[in-house]
Short mmCIF file of C-alpha atoms in Angstrom, two decimals:
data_model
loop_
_atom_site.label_atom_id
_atom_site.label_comp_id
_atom_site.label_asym_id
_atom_site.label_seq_id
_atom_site.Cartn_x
_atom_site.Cartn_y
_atom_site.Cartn_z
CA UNK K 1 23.08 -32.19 54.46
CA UNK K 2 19.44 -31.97 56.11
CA UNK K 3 19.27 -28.79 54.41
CA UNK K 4 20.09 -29.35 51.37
CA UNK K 5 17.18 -32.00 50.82
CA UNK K 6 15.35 -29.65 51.56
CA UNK K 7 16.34 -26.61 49.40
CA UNK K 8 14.59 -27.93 46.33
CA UNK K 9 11.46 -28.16 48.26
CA UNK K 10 11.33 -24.90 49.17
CA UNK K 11 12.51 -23.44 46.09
CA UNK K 12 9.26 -24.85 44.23
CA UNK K 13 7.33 -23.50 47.35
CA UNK K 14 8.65 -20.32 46.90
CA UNK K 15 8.09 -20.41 43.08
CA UNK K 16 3.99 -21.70 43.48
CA UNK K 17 3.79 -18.52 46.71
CA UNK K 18 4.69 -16.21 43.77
CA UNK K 19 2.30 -17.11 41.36
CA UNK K 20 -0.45 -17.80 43.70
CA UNK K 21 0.40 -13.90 45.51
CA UNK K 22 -0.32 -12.58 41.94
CA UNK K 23 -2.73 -14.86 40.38
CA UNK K 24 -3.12 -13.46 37.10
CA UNK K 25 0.08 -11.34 36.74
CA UNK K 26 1.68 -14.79 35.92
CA UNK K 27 0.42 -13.57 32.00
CA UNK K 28 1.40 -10.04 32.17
CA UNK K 29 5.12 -9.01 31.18
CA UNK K 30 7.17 -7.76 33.52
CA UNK K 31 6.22 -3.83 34.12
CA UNK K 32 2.26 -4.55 34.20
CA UNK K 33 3.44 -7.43 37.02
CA UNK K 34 5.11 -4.64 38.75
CA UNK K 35 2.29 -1.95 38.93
CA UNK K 36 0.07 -4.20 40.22
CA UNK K 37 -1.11 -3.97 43.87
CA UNK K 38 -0.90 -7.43 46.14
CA UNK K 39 -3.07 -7.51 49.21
CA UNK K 40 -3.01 -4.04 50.52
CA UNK K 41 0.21 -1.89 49.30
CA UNK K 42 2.39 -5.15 48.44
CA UNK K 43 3.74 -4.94 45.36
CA UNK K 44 5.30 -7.77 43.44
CA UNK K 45 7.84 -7.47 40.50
CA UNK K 46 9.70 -10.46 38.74
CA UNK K 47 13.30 -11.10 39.82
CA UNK K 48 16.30 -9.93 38.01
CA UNK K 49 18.31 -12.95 37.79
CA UNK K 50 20.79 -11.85 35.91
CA UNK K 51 22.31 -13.40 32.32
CA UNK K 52 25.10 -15.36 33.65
CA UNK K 53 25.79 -17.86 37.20
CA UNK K 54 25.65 -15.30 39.92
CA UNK K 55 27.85 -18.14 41.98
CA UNK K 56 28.45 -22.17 42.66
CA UNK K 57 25.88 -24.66 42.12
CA UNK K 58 24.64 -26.75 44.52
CA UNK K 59 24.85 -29.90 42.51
CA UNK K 60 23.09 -32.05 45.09
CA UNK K 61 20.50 -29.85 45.15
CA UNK K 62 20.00 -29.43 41.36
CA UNK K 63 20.32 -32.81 40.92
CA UNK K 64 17.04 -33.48 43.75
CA UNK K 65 15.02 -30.63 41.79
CA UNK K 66 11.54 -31.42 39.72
CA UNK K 67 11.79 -28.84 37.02
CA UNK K 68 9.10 -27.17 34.97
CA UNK K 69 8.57 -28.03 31.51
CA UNK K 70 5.31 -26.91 29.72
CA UNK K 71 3.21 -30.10 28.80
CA UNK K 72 3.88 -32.03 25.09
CA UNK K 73 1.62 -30.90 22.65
CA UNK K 74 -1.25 -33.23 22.27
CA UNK K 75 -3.46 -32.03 19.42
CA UNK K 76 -4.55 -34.60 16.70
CA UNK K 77 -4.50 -32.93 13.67
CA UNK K 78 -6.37 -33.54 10.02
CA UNK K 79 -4.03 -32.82 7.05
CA UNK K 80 -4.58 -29.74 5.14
CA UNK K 81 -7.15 -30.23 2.54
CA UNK K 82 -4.51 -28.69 0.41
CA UNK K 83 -0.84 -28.29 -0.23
CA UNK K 84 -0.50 -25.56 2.55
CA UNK K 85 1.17 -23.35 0.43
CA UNK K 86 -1.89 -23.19 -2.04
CA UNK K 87 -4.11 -21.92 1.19
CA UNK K 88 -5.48 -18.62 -0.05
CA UNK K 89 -5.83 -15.66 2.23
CA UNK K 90 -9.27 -14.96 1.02
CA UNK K 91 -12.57 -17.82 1.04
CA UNK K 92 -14.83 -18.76 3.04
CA UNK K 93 -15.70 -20.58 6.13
CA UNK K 94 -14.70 -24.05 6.58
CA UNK K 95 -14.46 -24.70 10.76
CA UNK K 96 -18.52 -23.45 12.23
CA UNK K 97 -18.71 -20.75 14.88
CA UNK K 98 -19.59 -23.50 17.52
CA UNK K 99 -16.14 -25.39 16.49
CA UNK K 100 -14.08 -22.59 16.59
CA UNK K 101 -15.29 -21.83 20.35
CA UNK K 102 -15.12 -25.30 21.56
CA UNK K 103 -11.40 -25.31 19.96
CA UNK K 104 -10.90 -21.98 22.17
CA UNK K 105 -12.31 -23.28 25.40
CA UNK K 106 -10.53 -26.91 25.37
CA UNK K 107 -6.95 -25.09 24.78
CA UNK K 108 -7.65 -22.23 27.25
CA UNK K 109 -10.81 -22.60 29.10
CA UNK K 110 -9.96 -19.27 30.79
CA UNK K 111 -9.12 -16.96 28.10
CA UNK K 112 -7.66 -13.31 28.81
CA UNK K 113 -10.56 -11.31 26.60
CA UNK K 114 -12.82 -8.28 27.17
CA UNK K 115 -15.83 -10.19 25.47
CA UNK K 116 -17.58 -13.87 26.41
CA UNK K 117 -15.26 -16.21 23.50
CA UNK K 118 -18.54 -16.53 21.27
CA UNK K 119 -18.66 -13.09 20.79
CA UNK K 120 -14.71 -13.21 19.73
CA UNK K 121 -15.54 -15.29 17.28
CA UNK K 122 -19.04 -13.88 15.87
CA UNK K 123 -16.37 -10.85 15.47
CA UNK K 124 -13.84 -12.63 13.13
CA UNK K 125 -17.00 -14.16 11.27
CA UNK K 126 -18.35 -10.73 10.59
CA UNK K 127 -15.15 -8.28 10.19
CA UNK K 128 -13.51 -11.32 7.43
CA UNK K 129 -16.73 -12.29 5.93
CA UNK K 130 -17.25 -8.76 5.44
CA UNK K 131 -13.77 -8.23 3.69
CA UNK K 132 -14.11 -11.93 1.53
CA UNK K 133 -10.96 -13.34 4.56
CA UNK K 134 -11.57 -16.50 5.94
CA UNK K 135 -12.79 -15.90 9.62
CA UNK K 136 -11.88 -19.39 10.68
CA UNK K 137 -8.06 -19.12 9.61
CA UNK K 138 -7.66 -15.63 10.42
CA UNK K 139 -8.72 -16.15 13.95
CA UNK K 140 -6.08 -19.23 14.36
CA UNK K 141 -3.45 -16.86 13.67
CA UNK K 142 -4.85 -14.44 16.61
CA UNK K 143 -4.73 -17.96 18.84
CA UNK K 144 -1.19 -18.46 17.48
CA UNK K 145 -0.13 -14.76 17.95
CA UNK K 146 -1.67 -14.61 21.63
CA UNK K 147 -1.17 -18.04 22.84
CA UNK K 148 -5.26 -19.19 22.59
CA UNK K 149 -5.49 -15.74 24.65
CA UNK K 150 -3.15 -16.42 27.50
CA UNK K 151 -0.84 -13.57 25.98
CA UNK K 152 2.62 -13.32 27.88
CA UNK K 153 4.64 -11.33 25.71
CA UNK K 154 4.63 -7.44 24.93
CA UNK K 155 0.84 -7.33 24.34
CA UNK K 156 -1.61 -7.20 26.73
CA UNK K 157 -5.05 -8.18 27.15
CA UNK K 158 -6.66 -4.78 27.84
CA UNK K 159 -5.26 -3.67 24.32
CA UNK K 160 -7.59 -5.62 21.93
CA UNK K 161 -4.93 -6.19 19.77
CA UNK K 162 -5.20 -10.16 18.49
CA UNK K 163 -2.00 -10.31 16.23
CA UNK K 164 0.62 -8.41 17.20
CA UNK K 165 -0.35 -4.93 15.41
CA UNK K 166 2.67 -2.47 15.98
CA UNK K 167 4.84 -4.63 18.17
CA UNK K 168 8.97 -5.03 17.21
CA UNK K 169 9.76 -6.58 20.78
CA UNK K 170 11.90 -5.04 23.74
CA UNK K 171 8.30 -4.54 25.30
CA UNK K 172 6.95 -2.39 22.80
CA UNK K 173 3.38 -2.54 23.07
CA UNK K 174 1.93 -1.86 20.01
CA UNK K 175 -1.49 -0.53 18.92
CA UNK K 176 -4.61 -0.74 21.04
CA UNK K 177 -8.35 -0.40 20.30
CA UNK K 178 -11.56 0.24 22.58
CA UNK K 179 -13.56 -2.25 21.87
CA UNK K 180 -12.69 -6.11 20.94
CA UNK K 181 -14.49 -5.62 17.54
CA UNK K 182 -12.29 -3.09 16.39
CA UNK K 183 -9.08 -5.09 17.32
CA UNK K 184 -10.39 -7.79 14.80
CA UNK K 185 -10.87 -5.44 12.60
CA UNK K 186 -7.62 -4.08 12.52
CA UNK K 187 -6.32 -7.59 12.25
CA UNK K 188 -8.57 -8.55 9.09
CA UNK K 189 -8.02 -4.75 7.34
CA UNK K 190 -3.63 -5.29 7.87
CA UNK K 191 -4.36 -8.92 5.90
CA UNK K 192 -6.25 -7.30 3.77
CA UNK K 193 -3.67 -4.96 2.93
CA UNK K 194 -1.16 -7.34 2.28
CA UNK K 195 -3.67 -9.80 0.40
CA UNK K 196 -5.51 -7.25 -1.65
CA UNK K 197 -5.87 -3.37 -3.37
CA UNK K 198 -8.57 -3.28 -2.75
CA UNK K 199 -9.78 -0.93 0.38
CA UNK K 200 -11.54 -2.00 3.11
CA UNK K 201 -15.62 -1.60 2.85
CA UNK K 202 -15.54 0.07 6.53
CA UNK K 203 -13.00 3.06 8.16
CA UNK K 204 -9.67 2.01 8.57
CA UNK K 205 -8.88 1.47 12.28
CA UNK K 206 -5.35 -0.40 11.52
CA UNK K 207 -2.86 2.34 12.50
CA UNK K 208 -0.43 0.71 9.83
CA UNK K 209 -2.87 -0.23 6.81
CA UNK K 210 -1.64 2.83 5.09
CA UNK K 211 1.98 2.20 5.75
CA UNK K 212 1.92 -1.29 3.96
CA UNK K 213 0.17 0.79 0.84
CA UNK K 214 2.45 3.72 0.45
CA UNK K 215 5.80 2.30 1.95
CA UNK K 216 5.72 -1.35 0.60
CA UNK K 217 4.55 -1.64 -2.92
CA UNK K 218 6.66 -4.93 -3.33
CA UNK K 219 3.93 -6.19 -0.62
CA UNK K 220 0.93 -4.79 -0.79
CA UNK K 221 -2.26 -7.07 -2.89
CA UNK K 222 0.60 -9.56 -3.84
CA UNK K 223 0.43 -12.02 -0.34
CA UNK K 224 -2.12 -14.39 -1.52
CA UNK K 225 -1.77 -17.14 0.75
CA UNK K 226 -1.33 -17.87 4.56
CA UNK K 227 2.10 -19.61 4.02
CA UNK K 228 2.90 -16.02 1.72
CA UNK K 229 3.32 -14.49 4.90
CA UNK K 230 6.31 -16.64 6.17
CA UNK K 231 9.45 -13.88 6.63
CA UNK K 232 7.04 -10.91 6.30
CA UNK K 233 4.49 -10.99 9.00
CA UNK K 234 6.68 -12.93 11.50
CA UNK K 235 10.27 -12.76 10.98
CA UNK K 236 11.72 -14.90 10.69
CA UNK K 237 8.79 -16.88 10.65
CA UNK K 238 10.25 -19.66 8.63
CA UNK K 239 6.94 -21.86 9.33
CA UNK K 240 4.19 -18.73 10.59
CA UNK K 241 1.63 -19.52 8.02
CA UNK K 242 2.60 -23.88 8.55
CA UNK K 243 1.90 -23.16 11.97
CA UNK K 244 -1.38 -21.37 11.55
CA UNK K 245 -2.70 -24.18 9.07
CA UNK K 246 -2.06 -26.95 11.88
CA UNK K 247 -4.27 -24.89 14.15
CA UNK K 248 -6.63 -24.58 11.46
CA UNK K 249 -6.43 -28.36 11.05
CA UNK K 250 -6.85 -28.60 14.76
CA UNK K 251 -10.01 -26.86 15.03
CA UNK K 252 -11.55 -28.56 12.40
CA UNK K 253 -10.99 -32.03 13.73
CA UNK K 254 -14.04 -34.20 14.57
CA UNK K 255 -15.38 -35.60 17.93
CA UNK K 256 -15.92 -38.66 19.60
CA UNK K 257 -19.93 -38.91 18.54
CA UNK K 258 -21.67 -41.25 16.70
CA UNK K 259 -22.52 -39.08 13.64
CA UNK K 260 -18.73 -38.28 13.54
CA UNK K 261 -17.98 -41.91 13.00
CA UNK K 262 -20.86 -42.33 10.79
CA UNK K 263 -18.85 -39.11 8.49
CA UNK K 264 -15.53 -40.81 8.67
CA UNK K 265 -17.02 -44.56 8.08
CA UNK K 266 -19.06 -42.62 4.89
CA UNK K 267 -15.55 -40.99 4.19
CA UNK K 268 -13.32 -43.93 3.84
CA UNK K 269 -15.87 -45.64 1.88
CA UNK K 270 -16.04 -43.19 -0.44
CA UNK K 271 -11.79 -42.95 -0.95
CA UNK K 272 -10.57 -46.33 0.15
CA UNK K 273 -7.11 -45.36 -1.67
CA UNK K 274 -6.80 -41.99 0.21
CA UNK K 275 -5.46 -41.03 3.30
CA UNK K 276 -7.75 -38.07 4.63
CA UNK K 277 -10.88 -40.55 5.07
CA UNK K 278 -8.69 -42.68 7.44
CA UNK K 279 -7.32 -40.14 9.29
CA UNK K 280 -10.04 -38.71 10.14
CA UNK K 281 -11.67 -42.01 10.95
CA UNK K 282 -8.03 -42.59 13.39
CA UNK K 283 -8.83 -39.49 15.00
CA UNK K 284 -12.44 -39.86 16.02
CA UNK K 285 -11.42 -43.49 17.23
CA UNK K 286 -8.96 -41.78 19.22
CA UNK K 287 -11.04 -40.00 20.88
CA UNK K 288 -13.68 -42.40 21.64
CA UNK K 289 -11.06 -43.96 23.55
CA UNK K 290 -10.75 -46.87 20.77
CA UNK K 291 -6.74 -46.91 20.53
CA UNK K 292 -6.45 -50.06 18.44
CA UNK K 293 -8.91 -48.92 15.38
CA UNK K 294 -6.89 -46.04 16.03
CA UNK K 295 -3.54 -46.92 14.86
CA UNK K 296 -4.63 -49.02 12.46
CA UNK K 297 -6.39 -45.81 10.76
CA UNK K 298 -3.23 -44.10 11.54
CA UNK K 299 -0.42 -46.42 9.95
CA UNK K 300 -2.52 -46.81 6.66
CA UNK K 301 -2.67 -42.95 5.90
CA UNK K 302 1.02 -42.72 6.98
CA UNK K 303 1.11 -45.26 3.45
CA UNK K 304 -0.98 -43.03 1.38
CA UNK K 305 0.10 -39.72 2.64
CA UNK K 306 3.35 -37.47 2.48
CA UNK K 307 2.83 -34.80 4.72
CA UNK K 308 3.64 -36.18 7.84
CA UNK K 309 0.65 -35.59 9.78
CA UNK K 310 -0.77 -39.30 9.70
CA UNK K 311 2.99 -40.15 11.10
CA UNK K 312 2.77 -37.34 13.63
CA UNK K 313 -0.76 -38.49 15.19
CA UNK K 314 0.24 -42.22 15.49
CA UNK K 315 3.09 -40.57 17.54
CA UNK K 316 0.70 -38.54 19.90
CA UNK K 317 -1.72 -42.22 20.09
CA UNK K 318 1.61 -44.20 21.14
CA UNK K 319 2.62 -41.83 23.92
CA UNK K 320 -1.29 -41.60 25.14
CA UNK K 321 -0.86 -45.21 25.32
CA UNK K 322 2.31 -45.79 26.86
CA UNK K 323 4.51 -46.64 24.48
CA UNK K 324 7.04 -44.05 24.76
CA UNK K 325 9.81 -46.11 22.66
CA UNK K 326 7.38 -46.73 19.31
CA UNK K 327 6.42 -42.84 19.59
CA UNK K 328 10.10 -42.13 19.65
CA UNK K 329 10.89 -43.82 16.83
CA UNK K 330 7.32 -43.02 14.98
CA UNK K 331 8.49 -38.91 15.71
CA UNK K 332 12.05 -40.12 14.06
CA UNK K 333 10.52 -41.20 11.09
CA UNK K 334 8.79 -38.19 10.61
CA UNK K 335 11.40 -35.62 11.43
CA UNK K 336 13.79 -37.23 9.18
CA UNK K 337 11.25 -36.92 6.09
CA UNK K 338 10.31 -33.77 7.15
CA UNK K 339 12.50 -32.04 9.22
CA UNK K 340 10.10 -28.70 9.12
CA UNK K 341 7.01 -30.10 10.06
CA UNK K 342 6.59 -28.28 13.20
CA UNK K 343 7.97 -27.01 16.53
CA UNK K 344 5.64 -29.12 18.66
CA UNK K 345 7.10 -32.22 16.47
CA UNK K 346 10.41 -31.64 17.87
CA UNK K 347 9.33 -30.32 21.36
CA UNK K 348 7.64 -33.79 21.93
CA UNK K 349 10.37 -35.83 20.39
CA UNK K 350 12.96 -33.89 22.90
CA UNK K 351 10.44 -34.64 26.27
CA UNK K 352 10.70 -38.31 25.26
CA UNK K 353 14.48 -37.92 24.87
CA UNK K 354 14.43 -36.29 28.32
CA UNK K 355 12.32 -39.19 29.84
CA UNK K 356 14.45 -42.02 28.55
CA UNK K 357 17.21 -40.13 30.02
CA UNK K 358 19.32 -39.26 26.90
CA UNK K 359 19.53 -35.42 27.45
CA UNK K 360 22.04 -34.31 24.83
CA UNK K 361 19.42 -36.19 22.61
CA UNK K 362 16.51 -33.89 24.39
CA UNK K 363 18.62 -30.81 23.92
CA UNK K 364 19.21 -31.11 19.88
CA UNK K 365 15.59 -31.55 19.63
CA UNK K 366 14.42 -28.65 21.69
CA UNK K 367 17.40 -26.63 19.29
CA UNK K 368 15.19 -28.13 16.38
CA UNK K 369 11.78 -26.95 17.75
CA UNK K 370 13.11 -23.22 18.51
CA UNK K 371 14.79 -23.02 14.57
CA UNK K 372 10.69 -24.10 13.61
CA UNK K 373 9.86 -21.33 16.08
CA UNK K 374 12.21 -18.65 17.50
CA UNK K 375 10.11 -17.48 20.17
CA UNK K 376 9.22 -21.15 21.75
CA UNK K 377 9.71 -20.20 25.02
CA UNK K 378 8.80 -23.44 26.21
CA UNK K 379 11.33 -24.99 24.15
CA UNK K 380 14.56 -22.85 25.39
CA UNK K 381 13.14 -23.53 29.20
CA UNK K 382 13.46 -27.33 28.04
CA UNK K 383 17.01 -26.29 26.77
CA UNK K 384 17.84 -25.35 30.23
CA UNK K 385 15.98 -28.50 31.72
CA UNK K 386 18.54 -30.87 29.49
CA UNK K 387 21.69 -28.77 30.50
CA UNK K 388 21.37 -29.64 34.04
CA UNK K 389 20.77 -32.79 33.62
CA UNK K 390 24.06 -32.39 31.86
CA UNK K 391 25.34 -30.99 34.97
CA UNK K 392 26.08 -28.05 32.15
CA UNK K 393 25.13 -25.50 35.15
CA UNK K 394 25.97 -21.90 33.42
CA UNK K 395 24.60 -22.65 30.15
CA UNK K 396 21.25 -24.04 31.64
CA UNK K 397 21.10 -20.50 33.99
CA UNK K 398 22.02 -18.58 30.64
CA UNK K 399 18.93 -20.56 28.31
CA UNK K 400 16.49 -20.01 31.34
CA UNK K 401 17.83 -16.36 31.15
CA UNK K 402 16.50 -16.71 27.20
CA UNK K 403 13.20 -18.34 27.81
CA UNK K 404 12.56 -15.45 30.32
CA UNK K 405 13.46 -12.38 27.14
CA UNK K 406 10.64 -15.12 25.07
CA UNK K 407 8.07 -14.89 27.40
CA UNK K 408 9.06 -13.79 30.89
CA UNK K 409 5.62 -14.62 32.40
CA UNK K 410 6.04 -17.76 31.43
CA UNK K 411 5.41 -19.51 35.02
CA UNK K 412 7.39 -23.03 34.04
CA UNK K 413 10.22 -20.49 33.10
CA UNK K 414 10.01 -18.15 36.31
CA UNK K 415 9.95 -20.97 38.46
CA UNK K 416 12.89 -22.93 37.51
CA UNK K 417 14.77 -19.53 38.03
CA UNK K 418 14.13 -19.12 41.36
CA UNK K 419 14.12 -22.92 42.01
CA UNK K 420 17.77 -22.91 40.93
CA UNK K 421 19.02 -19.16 42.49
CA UNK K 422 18.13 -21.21 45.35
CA UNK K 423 20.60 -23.88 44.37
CA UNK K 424 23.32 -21.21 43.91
CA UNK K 425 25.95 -20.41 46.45
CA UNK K 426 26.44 -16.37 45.68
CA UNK K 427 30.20 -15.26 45.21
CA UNK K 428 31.57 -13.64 48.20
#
């Protein structure tokens, strides 16, 4: 019995000696993990676990185990200044330089890039302004495409390749480019061929620009918008463009400073009937640590709003202040008006589901986040988290299986595999 207290220990031990042997192979996909050197002539691969229960479950032991679950997302957001599908493709500027490279550095403060992250985004501020793209939105759908630069998928790092440019999954790499200033460009000229005619004022260096002209006439000039590329740029992408917005929102969000509150003060005053002035006020309270105002702000542009977000950031203050059951019911509220709103929506909803220990609850959610976004990795590792707490042992091993064909450097997803192979009993 002595031993089996102590398996999960061990297992988590074994999982943290992996990641800390290859440091920053926990981002690379499996065959760059495996070509790289370890102290000396070590070489370390990821496991092959296999799709189905390679034997019995130690049930003691997987009941004893503290799984890994990636963290809730905890992002205020500002509404869109516009309906999101009216976003166009091409404008200008609205999110500084200096904003865009804070919003880098607090999401990934070590980002995988071949340039310092103001240089990344001087890049997208010259290559879009240059085409008439916005640089600000086109470089949240490089953060959304490579995880804020962590990357994890088929991509990687040394490629210069910031959304995804010739990759159809099954570890196809894609496209690369020598220098990180000709990866953006290739990003802004394959928008630009889907958003305009019109050529590019500099050489093409997007392998597939002319592929979209001469192979998809039905596409080509006629995506206006960011939400236009839903189904064609990501499939199936149901919310790609949604998703990109929110970051866009995101970045644009105020501080805690004293001119910021001075803005949203002016702001309110100016639109006492309107719900963006007090939402941005809510958020800038938030973050000056001033919870109360904060709600307040928060519940009176969920009156005057309808897109949710006002609903979803009094959700995100209730569980930053402890109130678990009022954010539960604050996320129901706005997953039942808007049941598309976004996969980090649901993801939260299904952690607090998980926490009040109601995990068929936890698992519909995390079912509702991966239909927002089909490669949530994070969500089908939660998937497996709820199935064992179902004691549902084979279909938790098979969704872990899934996270790992998502993302398998995910670390959260790596370890729970080994954690529970070490709960398993092999078949004689």
């Amino acid at each position: 019995m002595k031993k089996r207290v102590l398996l999960p220990l061990a297992a988590t031990l074994c999982a943290s000696c992996f990641f800390s042997a290859t440091t920053s192979a926990a981002t690379k996909p499996v065959s760059e993990i495996a070509e790289r050197p370890i102290a000396g002539n070590v070489t370390i691969a990821r496991p092959d676990f296999g799709k189905t229960l390679p034997g019995e479950p130690d049930k003691k032991a997987l009941g004893a185990v503290a799984w890994h679950l990636a963290p809730a997302y905890d992002e205020l957001l500002l509404p869109e200044d516009a309906a999101p599908e009216t976003v166009t493709i091409f404008g200008g500027a609205e999110a500084t330089q200096e904003q865009m490279a804070a919003f880098i550095t607090r999401r990934n403060p070590s980002p995988k890039l071949n340039c310092t992250v103001p240089q990344i985004v001087r890049y997208y501020y010259e290559e879009a302004g240059r085409e008439g793209i916005r640089p600000d939105v086109a470089l949240c759908q490089a953060l959304k495409e490579t995880g804020f630069f962590a990357y994890g998928g088929d991509v990687v790092p040394s490629q210069n390749n910031f959304c995804g440019l010739g990759t159809t999954g099954g570890g196809v790499r894609g496209a690369s480019f020598s220098t990180p200033q000709l990866g953006v460009r290739a990003h802004i000229q394959h928008l630009l061929a889907y958003a305009s005619t019109d050529r590019p004022h500099v050489t093409v260096v997007d392998p597939r620009y002319d592929l979209i002209v001469e192979s998809r006439p039905d596409i080509h000039g006629s995506v206006t918008t960011w939400t236009g590329l839903n189904g064609i740029w990501a499939v199936p992408g149901r919310t790609y463009g949604q998703d990109i917005l929110r970051l866009w929102a995101a970045a644009k969000a105020p501080d805690a400073s004293d001119a910021a509150l001075a803005a949203a003060e002016k702001r309110v005053r100016q639109a006492p009937d309107e719900a963006a002035g007090f939402l941005y006020r809510g958020i800038v309270y938030a973050k000056r640590g001033e919870n109360d105002a904060a709600r307040k702000d928060f519940e009176t542009a969920a009156n005057y709003e309808a897109s949710g977000t006002a609903l979803y950031d009094l959700a995100l203050l209730q569980t930053k202040s402890g109130d678990p059951k009022a954010a539960a019911k604050t996320y129901d509220t706005l997953l039942a008006a808007h049941p598309q709103f976004s996969a980090a929506a649901w993801y939260n909803r299904g952690l607090l589901s998980l926490g009040s220990k109601k995990p068929k609850d936890a698992e519909a959610a995390f079912y509702h986040a991966l239909n927002c976004n089909p490669q949530g990795a994070a969500a089908q590792n939660a998937i497996g988290v709820a199935k064992i707490q179902q004691k549902d042992y084979a279909p938790a091993w098979e969704a872990f299986e899934k996270a790992a064909q998502i993302n398998n450097a995910d670390f959260d997803v790596l370890a729970n595999q080994i954690i529970f192979a070490a709960c398993v009993k092999p078949k004689k």
